[in-house]
GROMACS .gro file of C-alpha atoms in nm:
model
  451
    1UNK     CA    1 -10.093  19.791   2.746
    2UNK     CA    2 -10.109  19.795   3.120
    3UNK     CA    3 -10.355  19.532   3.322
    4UNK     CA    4 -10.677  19.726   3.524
    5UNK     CA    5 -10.613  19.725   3.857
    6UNK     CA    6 -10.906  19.505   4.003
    7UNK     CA    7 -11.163  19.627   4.279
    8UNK     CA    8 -11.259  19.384   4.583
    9UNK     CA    9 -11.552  19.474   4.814
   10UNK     CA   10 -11.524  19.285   5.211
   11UNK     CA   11 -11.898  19.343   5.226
   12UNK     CA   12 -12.098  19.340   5.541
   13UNK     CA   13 -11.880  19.277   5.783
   14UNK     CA   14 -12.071  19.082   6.139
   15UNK     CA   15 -11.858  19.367   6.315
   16UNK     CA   16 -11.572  19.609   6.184
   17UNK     CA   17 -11.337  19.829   6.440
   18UNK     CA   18 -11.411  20.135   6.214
   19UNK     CA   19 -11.788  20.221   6.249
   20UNK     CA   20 -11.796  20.446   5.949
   21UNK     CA   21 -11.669  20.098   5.770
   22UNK     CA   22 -12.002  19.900   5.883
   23UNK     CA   23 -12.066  19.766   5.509
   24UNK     CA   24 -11.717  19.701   5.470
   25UNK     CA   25 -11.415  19.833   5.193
   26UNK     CA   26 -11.328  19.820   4.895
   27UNK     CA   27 -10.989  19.740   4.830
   28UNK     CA   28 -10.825  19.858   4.499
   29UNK     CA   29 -10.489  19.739   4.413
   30UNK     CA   30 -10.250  19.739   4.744
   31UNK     CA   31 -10.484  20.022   4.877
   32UNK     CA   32 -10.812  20.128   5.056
   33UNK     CA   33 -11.009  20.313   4.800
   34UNK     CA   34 -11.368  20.353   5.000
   35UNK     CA   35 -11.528  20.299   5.331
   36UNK     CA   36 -11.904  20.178   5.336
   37UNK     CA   37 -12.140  20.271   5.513
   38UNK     CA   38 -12.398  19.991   5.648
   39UNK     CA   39 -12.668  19.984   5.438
   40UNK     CA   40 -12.507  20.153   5.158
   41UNK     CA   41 -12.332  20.047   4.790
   42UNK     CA   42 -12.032  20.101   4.650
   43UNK     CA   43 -11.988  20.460   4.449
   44UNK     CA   44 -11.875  20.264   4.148
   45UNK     CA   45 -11.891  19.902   4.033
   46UNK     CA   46 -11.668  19.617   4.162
   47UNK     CA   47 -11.500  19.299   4.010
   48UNK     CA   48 -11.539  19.105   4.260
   49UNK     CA   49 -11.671  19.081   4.608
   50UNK     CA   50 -11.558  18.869   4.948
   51UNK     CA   51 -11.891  18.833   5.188
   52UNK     CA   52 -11.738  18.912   5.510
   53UNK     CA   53 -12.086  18.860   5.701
   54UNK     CA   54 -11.918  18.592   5.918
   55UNK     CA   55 -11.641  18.779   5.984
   56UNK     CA   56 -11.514  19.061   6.224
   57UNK     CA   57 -11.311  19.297   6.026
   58UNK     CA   58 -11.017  19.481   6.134
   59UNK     CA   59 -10.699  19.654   6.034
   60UNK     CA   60 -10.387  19.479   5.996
   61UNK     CA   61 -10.217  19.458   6.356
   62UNK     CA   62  -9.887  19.566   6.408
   63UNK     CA   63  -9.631  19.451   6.612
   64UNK     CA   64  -9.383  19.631   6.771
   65UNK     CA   65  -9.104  19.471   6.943
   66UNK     CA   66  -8.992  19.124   6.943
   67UNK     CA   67  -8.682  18.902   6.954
   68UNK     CA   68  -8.798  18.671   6.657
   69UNK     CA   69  -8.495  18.388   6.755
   70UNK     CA   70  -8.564  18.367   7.129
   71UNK     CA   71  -8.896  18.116   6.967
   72UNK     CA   72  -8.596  17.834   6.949
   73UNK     CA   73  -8.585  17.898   7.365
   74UNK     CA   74  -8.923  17.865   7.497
   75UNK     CA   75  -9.059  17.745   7.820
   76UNK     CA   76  -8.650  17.680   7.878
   77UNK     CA   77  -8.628  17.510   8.210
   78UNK     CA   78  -8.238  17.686   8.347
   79UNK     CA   79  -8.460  18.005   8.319
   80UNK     CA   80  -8.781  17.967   8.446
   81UNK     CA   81  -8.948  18.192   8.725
   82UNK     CA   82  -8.651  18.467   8.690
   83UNK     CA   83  -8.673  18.849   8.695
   84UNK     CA   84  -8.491  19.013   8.402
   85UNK     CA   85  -8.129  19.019   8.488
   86UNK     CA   86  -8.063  18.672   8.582
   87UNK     CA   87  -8.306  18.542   8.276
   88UNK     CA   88  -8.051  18.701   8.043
   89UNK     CA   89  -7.746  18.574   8.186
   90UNK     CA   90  -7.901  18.248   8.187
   91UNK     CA   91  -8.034  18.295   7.849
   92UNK     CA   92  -7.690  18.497   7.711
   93UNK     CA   93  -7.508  18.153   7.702
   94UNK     CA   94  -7.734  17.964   7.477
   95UNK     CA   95  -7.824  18.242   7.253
   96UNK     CA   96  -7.452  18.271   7.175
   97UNK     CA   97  -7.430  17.968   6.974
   98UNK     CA   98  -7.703  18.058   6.741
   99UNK     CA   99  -7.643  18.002   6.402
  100UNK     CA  100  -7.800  18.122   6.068
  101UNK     CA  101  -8.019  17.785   6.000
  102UNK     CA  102  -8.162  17.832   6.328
  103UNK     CA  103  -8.249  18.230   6.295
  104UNK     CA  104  -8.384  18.165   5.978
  105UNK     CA  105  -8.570  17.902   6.089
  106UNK     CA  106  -8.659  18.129   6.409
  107UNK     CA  107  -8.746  18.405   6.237
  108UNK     CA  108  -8.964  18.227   6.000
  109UNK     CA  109  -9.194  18.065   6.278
  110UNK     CA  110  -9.217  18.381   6.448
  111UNK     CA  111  -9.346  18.601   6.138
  112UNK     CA  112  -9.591  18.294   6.066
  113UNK     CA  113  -9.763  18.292   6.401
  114UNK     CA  114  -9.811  18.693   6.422
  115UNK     CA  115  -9.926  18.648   6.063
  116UNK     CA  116 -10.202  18.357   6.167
  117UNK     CA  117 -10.283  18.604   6.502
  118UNK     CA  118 -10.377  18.884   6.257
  119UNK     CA  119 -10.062  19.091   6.241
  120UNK     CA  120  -9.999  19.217   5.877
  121UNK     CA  121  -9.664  19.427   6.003
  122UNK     CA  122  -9.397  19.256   6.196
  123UNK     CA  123  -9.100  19.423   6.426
  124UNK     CA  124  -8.799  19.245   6.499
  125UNK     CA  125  -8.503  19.334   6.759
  126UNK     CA  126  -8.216  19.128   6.660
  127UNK     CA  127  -7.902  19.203   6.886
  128UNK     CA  128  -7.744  18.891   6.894
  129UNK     CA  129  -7.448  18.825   6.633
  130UNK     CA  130  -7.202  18.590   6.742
  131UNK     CA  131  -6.927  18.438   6.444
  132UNK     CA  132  -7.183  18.238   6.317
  133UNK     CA  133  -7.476  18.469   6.260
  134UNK     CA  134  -7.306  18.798   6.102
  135UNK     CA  135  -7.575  18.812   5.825
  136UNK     CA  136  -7.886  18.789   6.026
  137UNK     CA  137  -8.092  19.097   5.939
  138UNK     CA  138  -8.008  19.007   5.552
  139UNK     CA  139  -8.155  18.647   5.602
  140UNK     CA  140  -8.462  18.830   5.837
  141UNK     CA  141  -8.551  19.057   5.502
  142UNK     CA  142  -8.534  18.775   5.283
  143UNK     CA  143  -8.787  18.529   5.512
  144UNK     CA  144  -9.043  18.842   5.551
  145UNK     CA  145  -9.037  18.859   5.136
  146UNK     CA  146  -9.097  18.477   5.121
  147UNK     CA  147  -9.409  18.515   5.324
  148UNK     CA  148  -9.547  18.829   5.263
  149UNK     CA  149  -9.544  19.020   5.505
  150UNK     CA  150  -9.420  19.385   5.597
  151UNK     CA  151  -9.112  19.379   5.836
  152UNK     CA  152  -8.964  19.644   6.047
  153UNK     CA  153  -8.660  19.501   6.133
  154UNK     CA  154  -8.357  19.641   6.348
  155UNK     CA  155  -8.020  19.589   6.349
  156UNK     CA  156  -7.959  19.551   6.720
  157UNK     CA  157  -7.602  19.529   6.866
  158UNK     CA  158  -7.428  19.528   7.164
  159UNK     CA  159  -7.089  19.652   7.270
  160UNK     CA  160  -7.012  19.608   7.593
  161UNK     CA  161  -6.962  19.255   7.757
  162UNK     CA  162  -6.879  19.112   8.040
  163UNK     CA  163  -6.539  19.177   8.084
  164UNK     CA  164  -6.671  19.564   8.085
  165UNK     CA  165  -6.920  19.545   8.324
  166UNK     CA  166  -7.205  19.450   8.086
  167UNK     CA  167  -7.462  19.151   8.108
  168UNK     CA  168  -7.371  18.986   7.728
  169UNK     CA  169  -7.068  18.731   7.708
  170UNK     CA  170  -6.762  18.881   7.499
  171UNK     CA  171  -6.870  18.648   7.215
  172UNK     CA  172  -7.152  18.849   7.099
  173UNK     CA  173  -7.035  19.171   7.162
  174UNK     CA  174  -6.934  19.372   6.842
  175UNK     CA  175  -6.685  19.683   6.841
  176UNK     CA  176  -6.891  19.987   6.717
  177UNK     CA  177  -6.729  20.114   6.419
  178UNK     CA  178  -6.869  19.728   6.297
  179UNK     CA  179  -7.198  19.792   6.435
  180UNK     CA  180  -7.195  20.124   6.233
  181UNK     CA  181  -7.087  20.029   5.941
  182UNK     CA  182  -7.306  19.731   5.889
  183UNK     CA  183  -7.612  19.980   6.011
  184UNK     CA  184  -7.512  20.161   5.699
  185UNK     CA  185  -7.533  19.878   5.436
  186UNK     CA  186  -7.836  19.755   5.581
  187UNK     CA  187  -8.008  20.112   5.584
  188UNK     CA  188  -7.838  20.145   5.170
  189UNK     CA  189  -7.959  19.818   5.075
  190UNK     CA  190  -8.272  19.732   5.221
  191UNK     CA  191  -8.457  20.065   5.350
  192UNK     CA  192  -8.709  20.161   5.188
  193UNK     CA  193  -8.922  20.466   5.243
  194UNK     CA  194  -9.292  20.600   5.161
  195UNK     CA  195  -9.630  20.476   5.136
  196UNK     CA  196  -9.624  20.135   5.065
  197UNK     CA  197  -9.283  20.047   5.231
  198UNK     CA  198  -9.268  19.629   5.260
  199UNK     CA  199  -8.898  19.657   5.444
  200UNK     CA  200  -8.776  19.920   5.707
  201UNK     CA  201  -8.440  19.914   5.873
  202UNK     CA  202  -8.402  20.068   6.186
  203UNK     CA  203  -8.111  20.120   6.463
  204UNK     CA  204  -8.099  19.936   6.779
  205UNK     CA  205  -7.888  19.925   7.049
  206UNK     CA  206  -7.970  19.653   7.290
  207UNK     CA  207  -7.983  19.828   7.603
  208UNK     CA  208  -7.830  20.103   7.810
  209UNK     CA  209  -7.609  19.805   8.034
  210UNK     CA  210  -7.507  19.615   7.681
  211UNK     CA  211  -7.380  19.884   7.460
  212UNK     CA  212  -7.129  20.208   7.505
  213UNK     CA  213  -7.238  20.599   7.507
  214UNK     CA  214  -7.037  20.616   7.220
  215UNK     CA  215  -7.243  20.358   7.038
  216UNK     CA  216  -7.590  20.559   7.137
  217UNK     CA  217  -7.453  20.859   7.018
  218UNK     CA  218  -7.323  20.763   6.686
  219UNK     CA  219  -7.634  20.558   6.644
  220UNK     CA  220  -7.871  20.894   6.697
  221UNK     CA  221  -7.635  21.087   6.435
  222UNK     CA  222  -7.652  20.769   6.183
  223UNK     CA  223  -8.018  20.768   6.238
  224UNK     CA  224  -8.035  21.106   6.158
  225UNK     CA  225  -7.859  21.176   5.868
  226UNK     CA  226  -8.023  20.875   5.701
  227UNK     CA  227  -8.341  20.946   5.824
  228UNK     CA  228  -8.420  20.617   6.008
  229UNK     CA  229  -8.604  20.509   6.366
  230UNK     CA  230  -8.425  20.411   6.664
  231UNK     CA  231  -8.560  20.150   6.891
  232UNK     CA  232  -8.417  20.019   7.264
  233UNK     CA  233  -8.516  19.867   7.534
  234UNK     CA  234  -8.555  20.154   7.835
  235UNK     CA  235  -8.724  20.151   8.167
  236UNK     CA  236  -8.784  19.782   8.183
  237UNK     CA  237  -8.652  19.720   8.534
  238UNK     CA  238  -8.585  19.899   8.889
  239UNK     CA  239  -8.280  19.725   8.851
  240UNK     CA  240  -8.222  19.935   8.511
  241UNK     CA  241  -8.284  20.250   8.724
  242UNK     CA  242  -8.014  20.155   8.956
  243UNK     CA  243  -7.772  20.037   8.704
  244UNK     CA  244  -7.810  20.382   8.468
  245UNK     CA  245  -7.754  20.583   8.745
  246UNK     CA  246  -7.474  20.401   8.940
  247UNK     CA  247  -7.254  20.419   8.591
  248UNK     CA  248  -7.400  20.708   8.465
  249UNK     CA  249  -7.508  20.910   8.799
  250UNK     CA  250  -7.859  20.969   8.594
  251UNK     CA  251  -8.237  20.789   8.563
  252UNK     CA  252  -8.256  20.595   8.196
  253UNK     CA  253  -8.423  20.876   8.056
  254UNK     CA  254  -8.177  21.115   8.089
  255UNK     CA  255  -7.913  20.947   7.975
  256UNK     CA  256  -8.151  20.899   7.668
  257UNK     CA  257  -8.191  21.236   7.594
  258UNK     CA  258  -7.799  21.311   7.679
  259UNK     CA  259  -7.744  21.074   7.381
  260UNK     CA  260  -7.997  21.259   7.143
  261UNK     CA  261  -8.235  20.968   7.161
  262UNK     CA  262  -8.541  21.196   7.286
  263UNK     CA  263  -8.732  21.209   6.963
  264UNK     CA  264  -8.989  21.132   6.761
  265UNK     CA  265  -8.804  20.924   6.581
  266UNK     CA  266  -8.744  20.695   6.853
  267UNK     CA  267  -8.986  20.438   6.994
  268UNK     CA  268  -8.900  20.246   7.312
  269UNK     CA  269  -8.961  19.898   7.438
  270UNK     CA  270  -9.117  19.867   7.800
  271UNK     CA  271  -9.111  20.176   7.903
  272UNK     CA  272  -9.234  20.104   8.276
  273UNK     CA  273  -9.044  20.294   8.497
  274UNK     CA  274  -9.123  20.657   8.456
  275UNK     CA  275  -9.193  20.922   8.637
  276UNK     CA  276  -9.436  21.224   8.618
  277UNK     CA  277  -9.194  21.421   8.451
  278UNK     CA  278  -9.069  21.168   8.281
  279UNK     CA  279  -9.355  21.092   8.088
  280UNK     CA  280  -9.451  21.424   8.052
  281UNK     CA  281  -9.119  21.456   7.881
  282UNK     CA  282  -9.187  21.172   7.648
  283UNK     CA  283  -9.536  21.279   7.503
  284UNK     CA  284  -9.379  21.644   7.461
  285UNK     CA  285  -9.063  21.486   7.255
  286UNK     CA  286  -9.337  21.228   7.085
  287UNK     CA  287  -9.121  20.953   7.161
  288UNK     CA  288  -9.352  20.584   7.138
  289UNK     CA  289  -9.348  20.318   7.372
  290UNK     CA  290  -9.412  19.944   7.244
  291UNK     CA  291  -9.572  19.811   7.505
  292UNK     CA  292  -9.529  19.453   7.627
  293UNK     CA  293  -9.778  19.306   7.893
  294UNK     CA  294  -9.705  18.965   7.843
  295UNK     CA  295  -9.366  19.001   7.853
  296UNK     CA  296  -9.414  19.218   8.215
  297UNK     CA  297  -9.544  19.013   8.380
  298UNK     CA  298  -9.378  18.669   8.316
  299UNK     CA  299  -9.067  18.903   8.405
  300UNK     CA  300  -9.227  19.050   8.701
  301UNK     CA  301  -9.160  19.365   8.578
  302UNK     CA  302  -9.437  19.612   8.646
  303UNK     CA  303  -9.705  19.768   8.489
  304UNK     CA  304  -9.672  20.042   8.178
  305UNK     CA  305  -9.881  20.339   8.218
  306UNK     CA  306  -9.983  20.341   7.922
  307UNK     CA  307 -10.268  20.597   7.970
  308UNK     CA  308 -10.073  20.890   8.140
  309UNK     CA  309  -9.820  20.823   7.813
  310UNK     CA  310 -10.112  20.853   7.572
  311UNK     CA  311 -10.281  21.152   7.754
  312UNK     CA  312  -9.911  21.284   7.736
  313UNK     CA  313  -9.882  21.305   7.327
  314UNK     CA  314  -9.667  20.987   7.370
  315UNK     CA  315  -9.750  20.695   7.089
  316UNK     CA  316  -9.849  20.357   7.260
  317UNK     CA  317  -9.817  20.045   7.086
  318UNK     CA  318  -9.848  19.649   7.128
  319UNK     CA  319  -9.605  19.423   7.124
  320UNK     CA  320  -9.582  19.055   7.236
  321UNK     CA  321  -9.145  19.044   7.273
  322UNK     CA  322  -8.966  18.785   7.254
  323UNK     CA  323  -9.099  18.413   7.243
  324UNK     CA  324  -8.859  18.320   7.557
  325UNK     CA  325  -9.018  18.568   7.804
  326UNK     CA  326  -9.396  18.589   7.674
  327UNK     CA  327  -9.390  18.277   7.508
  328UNK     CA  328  -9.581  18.347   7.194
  329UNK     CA  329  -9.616  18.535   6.934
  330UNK     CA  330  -9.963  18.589   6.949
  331UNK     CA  331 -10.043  18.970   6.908
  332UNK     CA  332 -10.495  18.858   6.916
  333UNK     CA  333 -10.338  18.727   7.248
  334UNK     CA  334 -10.173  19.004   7.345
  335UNK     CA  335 -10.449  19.301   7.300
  336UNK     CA  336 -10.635  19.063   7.557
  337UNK     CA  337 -10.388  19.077   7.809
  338UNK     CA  338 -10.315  19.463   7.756
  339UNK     CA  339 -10.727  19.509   7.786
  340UNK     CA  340 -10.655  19.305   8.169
  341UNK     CA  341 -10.386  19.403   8.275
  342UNK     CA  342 -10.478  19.779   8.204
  343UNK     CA  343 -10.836  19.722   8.391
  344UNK     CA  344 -10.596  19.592   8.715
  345UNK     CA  345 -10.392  19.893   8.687
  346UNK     CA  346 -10.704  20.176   8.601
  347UNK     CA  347 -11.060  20.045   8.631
  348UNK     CA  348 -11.239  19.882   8.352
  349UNK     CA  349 -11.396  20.191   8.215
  350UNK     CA  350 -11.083  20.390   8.170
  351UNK     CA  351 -10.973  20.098   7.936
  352UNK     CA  352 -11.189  19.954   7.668
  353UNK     CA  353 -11.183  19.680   7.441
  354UNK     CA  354 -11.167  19.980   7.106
  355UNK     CA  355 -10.843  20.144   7.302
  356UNK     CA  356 -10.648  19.819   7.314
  357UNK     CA  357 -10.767  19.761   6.882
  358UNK     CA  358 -10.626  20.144   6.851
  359UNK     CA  359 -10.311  20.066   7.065
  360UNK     CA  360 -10.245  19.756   6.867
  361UNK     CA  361 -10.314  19.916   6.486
  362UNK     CA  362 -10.286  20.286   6.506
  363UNK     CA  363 -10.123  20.290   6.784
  364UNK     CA  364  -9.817  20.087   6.697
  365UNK     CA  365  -9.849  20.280   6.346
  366UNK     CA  366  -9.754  20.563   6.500
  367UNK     CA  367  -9.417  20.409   6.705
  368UNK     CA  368  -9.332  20.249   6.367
  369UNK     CA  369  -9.359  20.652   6.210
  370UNK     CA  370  -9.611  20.506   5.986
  371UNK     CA  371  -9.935  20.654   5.877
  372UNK     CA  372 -10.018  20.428   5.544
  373UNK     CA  373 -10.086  20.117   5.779
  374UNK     CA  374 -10.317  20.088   6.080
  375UNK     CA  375 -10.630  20.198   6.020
  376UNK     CA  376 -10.916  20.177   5.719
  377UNK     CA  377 -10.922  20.485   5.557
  378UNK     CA  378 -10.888  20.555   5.190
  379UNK     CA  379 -10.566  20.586   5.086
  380UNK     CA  380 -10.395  20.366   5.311
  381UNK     CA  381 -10.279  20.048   5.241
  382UNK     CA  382 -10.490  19.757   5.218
  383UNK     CA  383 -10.390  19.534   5.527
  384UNK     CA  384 -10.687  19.338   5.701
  385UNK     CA  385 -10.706  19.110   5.932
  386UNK     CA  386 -11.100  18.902   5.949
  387UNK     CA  387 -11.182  18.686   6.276
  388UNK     CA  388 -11.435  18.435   6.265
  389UNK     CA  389 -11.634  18.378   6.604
  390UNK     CA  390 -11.721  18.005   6.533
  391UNK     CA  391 -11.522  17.876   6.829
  392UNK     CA  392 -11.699  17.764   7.144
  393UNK     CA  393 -11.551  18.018   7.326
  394UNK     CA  394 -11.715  18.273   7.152
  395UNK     CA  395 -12.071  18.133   7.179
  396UNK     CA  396 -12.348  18.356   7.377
  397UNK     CA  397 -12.105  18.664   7.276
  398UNK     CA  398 -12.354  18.967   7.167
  399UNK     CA  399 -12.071  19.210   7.118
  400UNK     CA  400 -11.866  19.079   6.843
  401UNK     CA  401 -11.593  19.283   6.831
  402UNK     CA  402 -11.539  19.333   7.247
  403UNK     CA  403 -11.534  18.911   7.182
  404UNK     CA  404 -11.234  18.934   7.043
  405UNK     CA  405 -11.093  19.035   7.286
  406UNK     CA  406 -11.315  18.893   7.599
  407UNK     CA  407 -11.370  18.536   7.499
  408UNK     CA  408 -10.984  18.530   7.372
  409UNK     CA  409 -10.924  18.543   6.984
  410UNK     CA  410 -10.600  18.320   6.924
  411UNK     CA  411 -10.634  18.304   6.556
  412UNK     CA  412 -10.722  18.538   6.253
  413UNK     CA  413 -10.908  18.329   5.917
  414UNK     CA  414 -10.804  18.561   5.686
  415UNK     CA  415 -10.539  18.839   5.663
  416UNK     CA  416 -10.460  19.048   5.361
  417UNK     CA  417 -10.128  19.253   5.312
  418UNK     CA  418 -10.110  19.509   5.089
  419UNK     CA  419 -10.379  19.381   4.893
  420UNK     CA  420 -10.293  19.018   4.848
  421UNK     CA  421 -10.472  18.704   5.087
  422UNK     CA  422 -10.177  18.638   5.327
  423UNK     CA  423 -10.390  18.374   5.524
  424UNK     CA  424 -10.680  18.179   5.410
  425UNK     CA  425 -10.896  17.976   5.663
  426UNK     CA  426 -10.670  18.005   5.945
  427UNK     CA  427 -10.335  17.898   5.746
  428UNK     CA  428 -10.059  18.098   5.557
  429UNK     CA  429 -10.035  18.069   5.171
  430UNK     CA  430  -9.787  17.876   5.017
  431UNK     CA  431  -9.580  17.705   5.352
  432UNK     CA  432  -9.564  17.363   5.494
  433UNK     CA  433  -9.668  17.481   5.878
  434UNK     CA  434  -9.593  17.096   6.038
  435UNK     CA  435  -9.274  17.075   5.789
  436UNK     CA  436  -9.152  17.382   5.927
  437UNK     CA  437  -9.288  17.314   6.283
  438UNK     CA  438  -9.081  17.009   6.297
  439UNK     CA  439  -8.777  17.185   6.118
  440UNK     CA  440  -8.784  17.476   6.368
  441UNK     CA  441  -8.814  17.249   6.708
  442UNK     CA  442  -8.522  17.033   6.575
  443UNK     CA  443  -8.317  17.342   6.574
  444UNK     CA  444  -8.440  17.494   6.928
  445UNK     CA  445  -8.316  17.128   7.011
  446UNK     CA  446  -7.997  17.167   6.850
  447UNK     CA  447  -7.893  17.443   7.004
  448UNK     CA  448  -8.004  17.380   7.342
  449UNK     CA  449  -7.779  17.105   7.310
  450UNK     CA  450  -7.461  17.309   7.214
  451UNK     CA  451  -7.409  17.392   7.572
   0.00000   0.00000   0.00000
């Protein structure tokens, strides 16, 4: 005899992001089973219900790019107030020494905070395995299980170092028939597909100056025949620009689609520097962007156009990057500095407080080549995040869910993942945050001292 699957109503939401979910959702198992309407009941009874009247009610953010051990390298004096290039090679030297304690540890911290900002999916790019740290995506599946969460991780690599004319010392530079072959076990153990998925593996290169053509190409035809995403960093820099086409006498983007990578199937971090064409290019191939505003502009950058890449059929979503060029991982954060920095770059009624919500849940659905998460609809799965606005910043505010984002939302109360509380009055379930505050600093400390 089988248990009943049990029925929760959110009721009554103070605001929701769906309008058509005014009176809230029931929740049914791991899924959405109705939308309510304000005003109106639920079509059958419920066993329980959750009075949400206090609460603004969203879907689940999702993340989509971020370096989960560059946390153990924050505010890291050596590379303060750099543009991209130099902040790596600064960076490069200490992230060699990383070692599985610390990227469990790193990862951990990361996942947590996105978790207590309202993200219910997380992204990872890991590219960094050095002797030390040659099962890192294994320990990254086995933290998101521990907490709860759903992870779409990526088994980043790079190929060429130094001695080739790359940025990345020769100590964490793999050959690629290793990169390949451990792309394979990690797509044969771990992957897993359809509705519901809790673990994705995807394929990422670092970057077009840290890993060979060969590696690219292999990596689209791996990607391929497994049916798998590719991710990479791409248009990030003018220096990027120059680089691609002084080795490979082409912009980023064609060298891209020279090495298959112009796809749906692909979603791109940055994606700043593109052209008319470019980007027309991109929405016809439906090829996402994750962008990273944050990131941008501590990097000096530039500025993503995000709605010339939307108008184009491209999917834009959020992402905060990694902790040592944002440095948080804070996606609540994040949607407000995407809502600014797009009003400085368009005006403020080309970009509204609802388009940021969509980039950040449907959005970043979409790059991920999900549609089970993101949004409220029946059907999908049940991943929520609920804001309170109880903080003095949010006092006066007549527009609940634009205060979100205007008054600054740093923290969710509760977040639900596939129909289980993930979060409960501001904290995760089940973990020790000052034990594994003070665990996680004493490794950023360790291995700033390995130098």
């Amino acid at each position: 005899m089988t248990d009943t699957v049990r029925t929760l109503w959110i009721r009554n939401p103070l605001a929701c992001a769906d309008p058509d979910a005014a009176g809230g959702i029931v929740i049914q198992g791991r899924r959405i089973l109705e939308k309510i309407a304000a005003g109106a009941q639920p079509r059958q009874p419920v066993d329980e219900t959750f009075d949400a009247s206090r609460h603004v009610l969203l879907p689940g953010l999702v993340n989509t790019h971020h370096h989960f051990y560059q946390t153990l390298t924050r505010a890291y004096s050596p590379a303060l107030n750099k543009e991209l290039f130099p902040w790596l090679t600064t960076l490069y030297d200490v992230w060699a020494n990383l070692d599985e304690e610390q990227l469990i540890l790193a990862s951990e911290l990361a996942m947590v905070e996105l978790l207590m900002s309202g993200c219910t999916t997380v992204a990872d790019h890991h590219y960094v395995f050095s002797g030390a740290l040659l099962g890192a995506i294994d320990c990254q599946v086995e933290s998101a299980r521990r907490l709860g969460v759903r992870a779409a991780l990526t088994r980043g690599s790079m190929s060429v170092g130094q001695e080739d004319g790359g940025l990345p010392p020769q100590s964490v530079v793999q050959d690629e028939r290793t990169i390949l072959d451990d792309s394979q076990r990690l797509i044969e153990r771990y992957h897993q597909r359809g509705d519901g998925a809790m673990t994705t593996i995807a394929l990422a290169p670092c970057s077009p100056f840290s890993v060979s053509r060969e590696l690219m190409l292999e990596s689209a035809r791996l990607a391929e025949s497994h049916d798998v995403r590719l991710h990479t960093h791409l248009a990030e820099t003018e220096d990027e620009t120059a680089y691609c086409q002084r080795l490979f006498g082409m912009r980023p983007l064609d060298y891209l689609e020279e090495c298959g990578w112009l796809t749906n199937r692909t979603w791109l971090a940055h994606g700043i520097h593109f052209n008319d064409d470019e980007i027309r290019r991109l929405g016809q191939a439906g090829t996402g962007i994750a962008h990273c505003p944050s990131s941008n502009m501590v990097l000096g950058s530039g500025m993503c156009r995000t709605l010339e890449l939307e108008a184009a059929g491209a999917p834009v979503g959020l992402a905060v990057d990694g902790s040592a060029s944002n440095d948080h991982s804070n996606l609540a954060n994040e949607m407000r500095q995407a809502l600014l920095l797009g009003r400085l770059r368009y005006s403020p009624s080309d970009v509204t407080h609802e388009d940021v919500i969509r980039w950040a849940t449907q959005g970043s659905a979409r790059c991920l080549g999900r549609a089970d998460i993101g949004g409220l609809e029946p059907g999908q799965q049940a991943d929520l995040a609920l804001f309170k606005l109880d903080e003095p910043r949010f006092s006066g505010a007549e527009n609940p869910l634009a205060a979100l984002l205007l008054c600054g939302a740093q923290r969710a109360d509760r977040v639900m993942v596939a129909g289980c509380w993930r979060l409960i009055d501001g904290l995760p379930c089940e973990i020790d945050l000052g034990s594994l505050m003070a665990r996680h600093d004493e490794a950023a400390r360790r291995l700033r001292n390995a130098l």
